[in-house]
GROMACS .gro file of C-alpha atoms in nm:
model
  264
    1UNK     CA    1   8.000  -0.771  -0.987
    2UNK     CA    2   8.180  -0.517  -0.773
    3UNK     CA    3   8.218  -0.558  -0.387
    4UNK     CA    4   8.134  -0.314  -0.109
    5UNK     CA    5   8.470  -0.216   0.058
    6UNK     CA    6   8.516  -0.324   0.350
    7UNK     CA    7   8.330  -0.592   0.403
    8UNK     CA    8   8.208  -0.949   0.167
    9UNK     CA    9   7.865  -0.837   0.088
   10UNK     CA   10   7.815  -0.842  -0.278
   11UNK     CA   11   7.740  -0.538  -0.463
   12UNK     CA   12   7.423  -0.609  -0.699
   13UNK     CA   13   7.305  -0.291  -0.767
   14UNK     CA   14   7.428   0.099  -0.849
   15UNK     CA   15   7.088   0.267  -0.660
   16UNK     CA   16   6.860   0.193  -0.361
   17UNK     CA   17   6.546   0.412  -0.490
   18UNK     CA   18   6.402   0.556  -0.166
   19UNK     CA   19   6.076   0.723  -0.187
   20UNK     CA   20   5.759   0.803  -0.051
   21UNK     CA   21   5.472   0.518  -0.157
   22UNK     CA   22   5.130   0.789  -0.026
   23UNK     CA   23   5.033   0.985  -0.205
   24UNK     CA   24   5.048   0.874  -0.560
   25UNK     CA   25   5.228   1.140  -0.702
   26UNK     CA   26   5.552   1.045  -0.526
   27UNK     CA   27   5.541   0.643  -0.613
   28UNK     CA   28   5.448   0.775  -0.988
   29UNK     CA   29   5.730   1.030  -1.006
   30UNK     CA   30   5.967   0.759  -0.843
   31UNK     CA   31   5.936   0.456  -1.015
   32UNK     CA   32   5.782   0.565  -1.335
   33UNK     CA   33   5.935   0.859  -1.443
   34UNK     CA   34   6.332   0.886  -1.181
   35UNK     CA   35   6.398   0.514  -1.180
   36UNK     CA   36   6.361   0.445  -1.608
   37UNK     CA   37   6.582   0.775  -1.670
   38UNK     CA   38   6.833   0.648  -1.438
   39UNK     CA   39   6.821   0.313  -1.591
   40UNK     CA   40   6.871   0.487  -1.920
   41UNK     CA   41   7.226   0.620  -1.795
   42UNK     CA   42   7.312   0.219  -1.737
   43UNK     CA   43   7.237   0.266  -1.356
   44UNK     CA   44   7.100  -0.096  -1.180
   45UNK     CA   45   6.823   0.041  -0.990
   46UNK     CA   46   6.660  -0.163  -0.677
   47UNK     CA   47   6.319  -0.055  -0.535
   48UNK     CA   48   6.109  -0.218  -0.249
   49UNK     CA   49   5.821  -0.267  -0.520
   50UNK     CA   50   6.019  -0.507  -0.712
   51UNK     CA   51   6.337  -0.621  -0.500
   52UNK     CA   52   6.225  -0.702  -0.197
   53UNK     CA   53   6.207  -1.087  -0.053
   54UNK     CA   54   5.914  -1.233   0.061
   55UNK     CA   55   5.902  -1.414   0.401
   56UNK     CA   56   6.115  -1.200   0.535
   57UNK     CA   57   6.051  -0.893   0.756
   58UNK     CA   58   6.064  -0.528   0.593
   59UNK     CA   59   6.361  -0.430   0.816
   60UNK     CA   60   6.571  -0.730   0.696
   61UNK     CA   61   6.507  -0.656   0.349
   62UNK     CA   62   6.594  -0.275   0.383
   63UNK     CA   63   6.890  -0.340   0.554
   64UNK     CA   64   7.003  -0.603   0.245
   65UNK     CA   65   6.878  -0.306   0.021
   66UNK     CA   66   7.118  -0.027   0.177
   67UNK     CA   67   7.420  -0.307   0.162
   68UNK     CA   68   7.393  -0.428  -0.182
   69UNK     CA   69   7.372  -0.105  -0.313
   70UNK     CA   70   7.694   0.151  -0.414
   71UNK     CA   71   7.454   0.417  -0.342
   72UNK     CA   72   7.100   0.523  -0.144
   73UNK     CA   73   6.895   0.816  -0.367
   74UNK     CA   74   6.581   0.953  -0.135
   75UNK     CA   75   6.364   1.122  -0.317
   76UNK     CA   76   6.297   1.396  -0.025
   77UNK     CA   77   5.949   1.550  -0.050
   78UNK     CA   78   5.728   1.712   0.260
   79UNK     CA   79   5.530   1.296   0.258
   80UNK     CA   80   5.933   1.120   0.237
   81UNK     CA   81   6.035   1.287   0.538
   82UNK     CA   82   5.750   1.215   0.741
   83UNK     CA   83   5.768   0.822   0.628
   84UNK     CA   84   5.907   0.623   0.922
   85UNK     CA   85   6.018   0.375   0.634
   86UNK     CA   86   6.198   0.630   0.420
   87UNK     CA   87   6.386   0.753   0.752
   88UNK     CA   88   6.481   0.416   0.854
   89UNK     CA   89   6.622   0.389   0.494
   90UNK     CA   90   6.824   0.730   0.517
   91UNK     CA   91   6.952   0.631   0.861
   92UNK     CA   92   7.063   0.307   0.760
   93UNK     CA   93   7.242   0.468   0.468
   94UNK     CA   94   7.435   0.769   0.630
   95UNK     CA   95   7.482   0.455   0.907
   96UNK     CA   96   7.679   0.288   0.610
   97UNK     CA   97   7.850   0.582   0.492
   98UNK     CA   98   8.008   0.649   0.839
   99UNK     CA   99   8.097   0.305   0.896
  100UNK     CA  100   8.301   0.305   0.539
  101UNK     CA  101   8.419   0.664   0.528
  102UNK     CA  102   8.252   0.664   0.193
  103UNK     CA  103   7.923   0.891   0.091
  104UNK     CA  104   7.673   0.640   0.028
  105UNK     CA  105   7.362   0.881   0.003
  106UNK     CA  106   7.243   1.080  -0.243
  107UNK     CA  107   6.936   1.337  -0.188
  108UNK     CA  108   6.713   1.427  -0.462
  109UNK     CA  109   6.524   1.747  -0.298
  110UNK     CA  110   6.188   1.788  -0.478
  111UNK     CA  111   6.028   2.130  -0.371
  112UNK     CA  112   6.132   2.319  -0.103
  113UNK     CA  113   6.037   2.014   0.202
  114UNK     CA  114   6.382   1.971   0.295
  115UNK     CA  115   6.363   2.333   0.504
  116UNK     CA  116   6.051   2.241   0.659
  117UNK     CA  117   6.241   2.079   0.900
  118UNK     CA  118   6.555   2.108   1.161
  119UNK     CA  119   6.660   1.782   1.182
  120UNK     CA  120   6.725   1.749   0.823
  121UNK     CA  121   6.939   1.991   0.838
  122UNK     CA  122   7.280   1.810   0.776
  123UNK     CA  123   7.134   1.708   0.444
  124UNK     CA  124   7.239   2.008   0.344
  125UNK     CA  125   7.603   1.858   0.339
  126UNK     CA  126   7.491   1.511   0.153
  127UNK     CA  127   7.545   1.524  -0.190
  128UNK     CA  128   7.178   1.621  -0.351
  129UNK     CA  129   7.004   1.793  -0.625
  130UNK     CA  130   6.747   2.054  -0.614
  131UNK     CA  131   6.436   2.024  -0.820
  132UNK     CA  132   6.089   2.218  -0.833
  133UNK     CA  133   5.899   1.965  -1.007
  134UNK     CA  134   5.876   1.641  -1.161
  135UNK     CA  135   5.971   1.774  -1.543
  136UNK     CA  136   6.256   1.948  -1.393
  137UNK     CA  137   6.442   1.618  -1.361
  138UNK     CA  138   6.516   1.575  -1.713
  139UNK     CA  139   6.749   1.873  -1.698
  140UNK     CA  140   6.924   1.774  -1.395
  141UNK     CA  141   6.977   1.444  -1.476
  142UNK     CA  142   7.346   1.448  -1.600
  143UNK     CA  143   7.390   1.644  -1.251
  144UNK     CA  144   7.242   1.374  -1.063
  145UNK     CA  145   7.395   1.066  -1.211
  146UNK     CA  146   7.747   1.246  -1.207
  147UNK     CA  147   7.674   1.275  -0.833
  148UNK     CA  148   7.618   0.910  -0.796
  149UNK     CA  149   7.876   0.754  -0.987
  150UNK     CA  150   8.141   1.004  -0.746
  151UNK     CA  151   8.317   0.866  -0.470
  152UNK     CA  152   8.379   1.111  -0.209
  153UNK     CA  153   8.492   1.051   0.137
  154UNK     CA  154   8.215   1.109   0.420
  155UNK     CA  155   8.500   1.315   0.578
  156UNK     CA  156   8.508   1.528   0.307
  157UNK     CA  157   8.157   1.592   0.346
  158UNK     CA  158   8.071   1.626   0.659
  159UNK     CA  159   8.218   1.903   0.947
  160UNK     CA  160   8.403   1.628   1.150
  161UNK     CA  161   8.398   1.357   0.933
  162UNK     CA  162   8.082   1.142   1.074
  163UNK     CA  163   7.729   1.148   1.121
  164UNK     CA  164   7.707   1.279   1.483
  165UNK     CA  165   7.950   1.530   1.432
  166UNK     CA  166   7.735   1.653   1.160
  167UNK     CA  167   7.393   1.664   1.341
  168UNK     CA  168   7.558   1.894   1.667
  169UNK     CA  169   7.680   2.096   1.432
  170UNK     CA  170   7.334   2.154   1.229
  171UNK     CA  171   7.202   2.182   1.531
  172UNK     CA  172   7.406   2.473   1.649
  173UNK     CA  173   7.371   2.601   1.311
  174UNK     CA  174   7.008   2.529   1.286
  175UNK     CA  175   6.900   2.657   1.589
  176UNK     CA  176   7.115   2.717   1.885
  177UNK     CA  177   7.333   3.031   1.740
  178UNK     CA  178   6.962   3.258   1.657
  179UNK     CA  179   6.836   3.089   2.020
  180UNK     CA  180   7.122   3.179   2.289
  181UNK     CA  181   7.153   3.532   2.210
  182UNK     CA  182   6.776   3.538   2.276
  183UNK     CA  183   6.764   3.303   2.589
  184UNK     CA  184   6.789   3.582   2.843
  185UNK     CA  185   6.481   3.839   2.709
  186UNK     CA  186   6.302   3.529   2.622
  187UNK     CA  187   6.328   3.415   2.968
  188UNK     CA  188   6.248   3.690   3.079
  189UNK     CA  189   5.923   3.781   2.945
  190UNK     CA  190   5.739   3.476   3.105
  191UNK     CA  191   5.522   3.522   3.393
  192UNK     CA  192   5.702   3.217   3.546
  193UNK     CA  193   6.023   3.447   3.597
  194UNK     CA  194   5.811   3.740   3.663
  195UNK     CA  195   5.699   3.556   3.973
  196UNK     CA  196   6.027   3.355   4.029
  197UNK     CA  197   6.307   3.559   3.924
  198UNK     CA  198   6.543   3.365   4.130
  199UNK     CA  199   6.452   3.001   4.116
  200UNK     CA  200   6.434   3.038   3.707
  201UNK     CA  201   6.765   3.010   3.538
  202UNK     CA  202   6.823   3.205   3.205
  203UNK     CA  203   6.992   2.939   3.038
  204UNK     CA  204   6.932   2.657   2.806
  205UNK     CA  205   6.979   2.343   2.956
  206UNK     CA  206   6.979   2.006   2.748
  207UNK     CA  207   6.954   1.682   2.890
  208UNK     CA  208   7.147   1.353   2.737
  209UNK     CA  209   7.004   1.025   2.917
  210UNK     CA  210   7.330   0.799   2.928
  211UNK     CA  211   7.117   0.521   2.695
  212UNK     CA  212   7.115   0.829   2.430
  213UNK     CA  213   6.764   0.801   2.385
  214UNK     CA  214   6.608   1.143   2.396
  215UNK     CA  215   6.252   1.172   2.352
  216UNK     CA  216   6.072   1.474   2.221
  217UNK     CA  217   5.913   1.574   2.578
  218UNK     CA  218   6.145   1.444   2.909
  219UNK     CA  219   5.895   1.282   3.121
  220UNK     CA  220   5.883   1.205   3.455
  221UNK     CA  221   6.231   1.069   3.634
  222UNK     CA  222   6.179   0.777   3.744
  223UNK     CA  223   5.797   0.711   3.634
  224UNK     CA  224   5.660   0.536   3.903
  225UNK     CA  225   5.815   0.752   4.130
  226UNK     CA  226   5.475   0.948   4.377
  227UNK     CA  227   5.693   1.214   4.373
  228UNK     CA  228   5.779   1.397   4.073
  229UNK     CA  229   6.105   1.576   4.014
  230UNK     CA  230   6.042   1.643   3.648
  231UNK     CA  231   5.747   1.806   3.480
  232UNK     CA  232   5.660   1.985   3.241
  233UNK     CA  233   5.542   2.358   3.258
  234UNK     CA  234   5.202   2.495   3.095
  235UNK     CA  235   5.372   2.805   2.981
  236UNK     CA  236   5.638   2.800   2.680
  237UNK     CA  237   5.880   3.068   2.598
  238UNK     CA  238   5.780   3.281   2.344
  239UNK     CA  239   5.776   3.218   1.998
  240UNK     CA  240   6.151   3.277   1.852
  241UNK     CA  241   6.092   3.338   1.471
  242UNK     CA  242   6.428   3.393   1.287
  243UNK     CA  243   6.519   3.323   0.872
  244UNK     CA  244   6.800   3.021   0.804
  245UNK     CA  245   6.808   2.908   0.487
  246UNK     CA  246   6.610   3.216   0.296
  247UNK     CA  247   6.289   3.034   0.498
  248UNK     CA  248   6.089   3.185   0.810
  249UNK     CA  249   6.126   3.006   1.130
  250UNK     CA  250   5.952   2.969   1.445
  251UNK     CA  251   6.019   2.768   1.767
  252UNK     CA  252   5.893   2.757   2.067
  253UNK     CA  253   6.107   2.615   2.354
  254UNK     CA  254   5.976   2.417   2.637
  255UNK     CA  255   5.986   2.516   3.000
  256UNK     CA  256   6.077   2.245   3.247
  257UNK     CA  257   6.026   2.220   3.692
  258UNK     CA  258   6.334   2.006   3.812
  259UNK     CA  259   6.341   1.926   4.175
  260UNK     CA  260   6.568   1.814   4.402
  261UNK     CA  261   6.541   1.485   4.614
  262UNK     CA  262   6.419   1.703   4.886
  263UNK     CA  263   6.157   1.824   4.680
  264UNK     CA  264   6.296   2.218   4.633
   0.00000   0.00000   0.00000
């Protein structure tokens, strides 16, 4: 029995098989086809179908999962991204691997899902595989288990050696360097500016609460205020469509009213 470095949790298995459970395609692929091939190769394999405790809560037992395990494989497909299970898996996992300074995940990218979306981005640096479709694993398999069996350094890895590091960076990389040199004509096609030219600044602004918790749209600061300082516009800026990745990409950025404390 090996031990996880760092601290005196017990090592009991090689691979924490994430995956998506809906639809059925991704639970068959996953544990009846990926998990018997890697067991094949003399890999320990633990899964939440057959691993997990009863009695306790799912978090507890995911978090045991990610800590008894040398490595985390997600099978990422368009339903495993969108699983808040599978993403509490990942985060726990590149969690790990920043708190040891060793790569702890390994991506399995089935299709083309992982461009579908920005914040996966980073992945790109995580060790991983590229398949099309379930058959195609067979060939990559020596690929795959080479990749976990490695021990690489998150530093390595990653731009500045840890996890946050890594998502402002694919999030300048992702997004920000086709955006900013568009900000200004963008701005300046709305009607908002049209009408306001000079109360409507042509740059992007981006608010970090000091709790770090940033939700999708800012709301209103504070909520039970009667007067609002923050809301949000009815008109967007237009669409910004730009290639990363060989994929087409469109976003459309929010417009936001800030006031002062005197209401201007």
């Amino acid at each position: 029995m090996a031990y996880d470095e760092g601290t005196d949790v017990d090592i009991t298995h090689d691979v924490f098989l994430i995956h998506a459970n809906e639809p059925k395609e991704d639970k068959v692929f996953a544990l009846l086809k990926l998990k018997p091939l890697l067991e094949r190769q003399n890999l320990k394999v633990l899964v939440d179908e057959e691993d997990f405790l009863g009695g306790e809560t799912v978090f507890t037992n995911i978090a045991r999962a990610v800590r008894r395990c040398q490595k985390s494989l997600i099978v990422l497909t368009e339903h495993s991204r969108e699983s808040p299970w599978c993403s509490l898996e990942l985060l726990l996992a590149l969690e790990k691997s920043h708190r040891r300074n060793i790569m702890s995940v390994v991506v399995l990218r089935k299709g083309n899902s992982v461009e579908q979306q920005l914040a996966l981005d980073m992945l790109n640096d995580v060790p991983h595989v590229d398949i099309q479709y379930d058959d195609d694993i067979e060939g990559k398999l020596d690929e795959l288990v080479s990749i976990i069996k490695e021990r690489k350094r998150t530093e390595e890895l990653l731009p500045a050696g840890n996890i946050a590091h890594a998502q402002v960076w694919s999030h300048y990389f992702g997004l920000l360097q086709y955006l900013l040199p568009e900000m200004e004509a963008l701005v300046e096609k709305t009607e908002i500016y049209k009408k306001y030219p000079t109360r409507f600044s042509k740059k992007l602004y981006e608010l970090v609460p000091e709790n770090c918790k940033c939700p999708r749209v800012i709301e209103d600061i504070p909520k039970d205020s009667s007067e609002k300082r923050i809301t949000v516009m009815t008109e967007k800026l237009p669409k910004l469509t730009y290639v990363r990745s060989g994929n087409k990409r469109t976003v459309e950025m929010t417009i936001y009213c800030v006031r002062d404390t005197d209401g201007t």
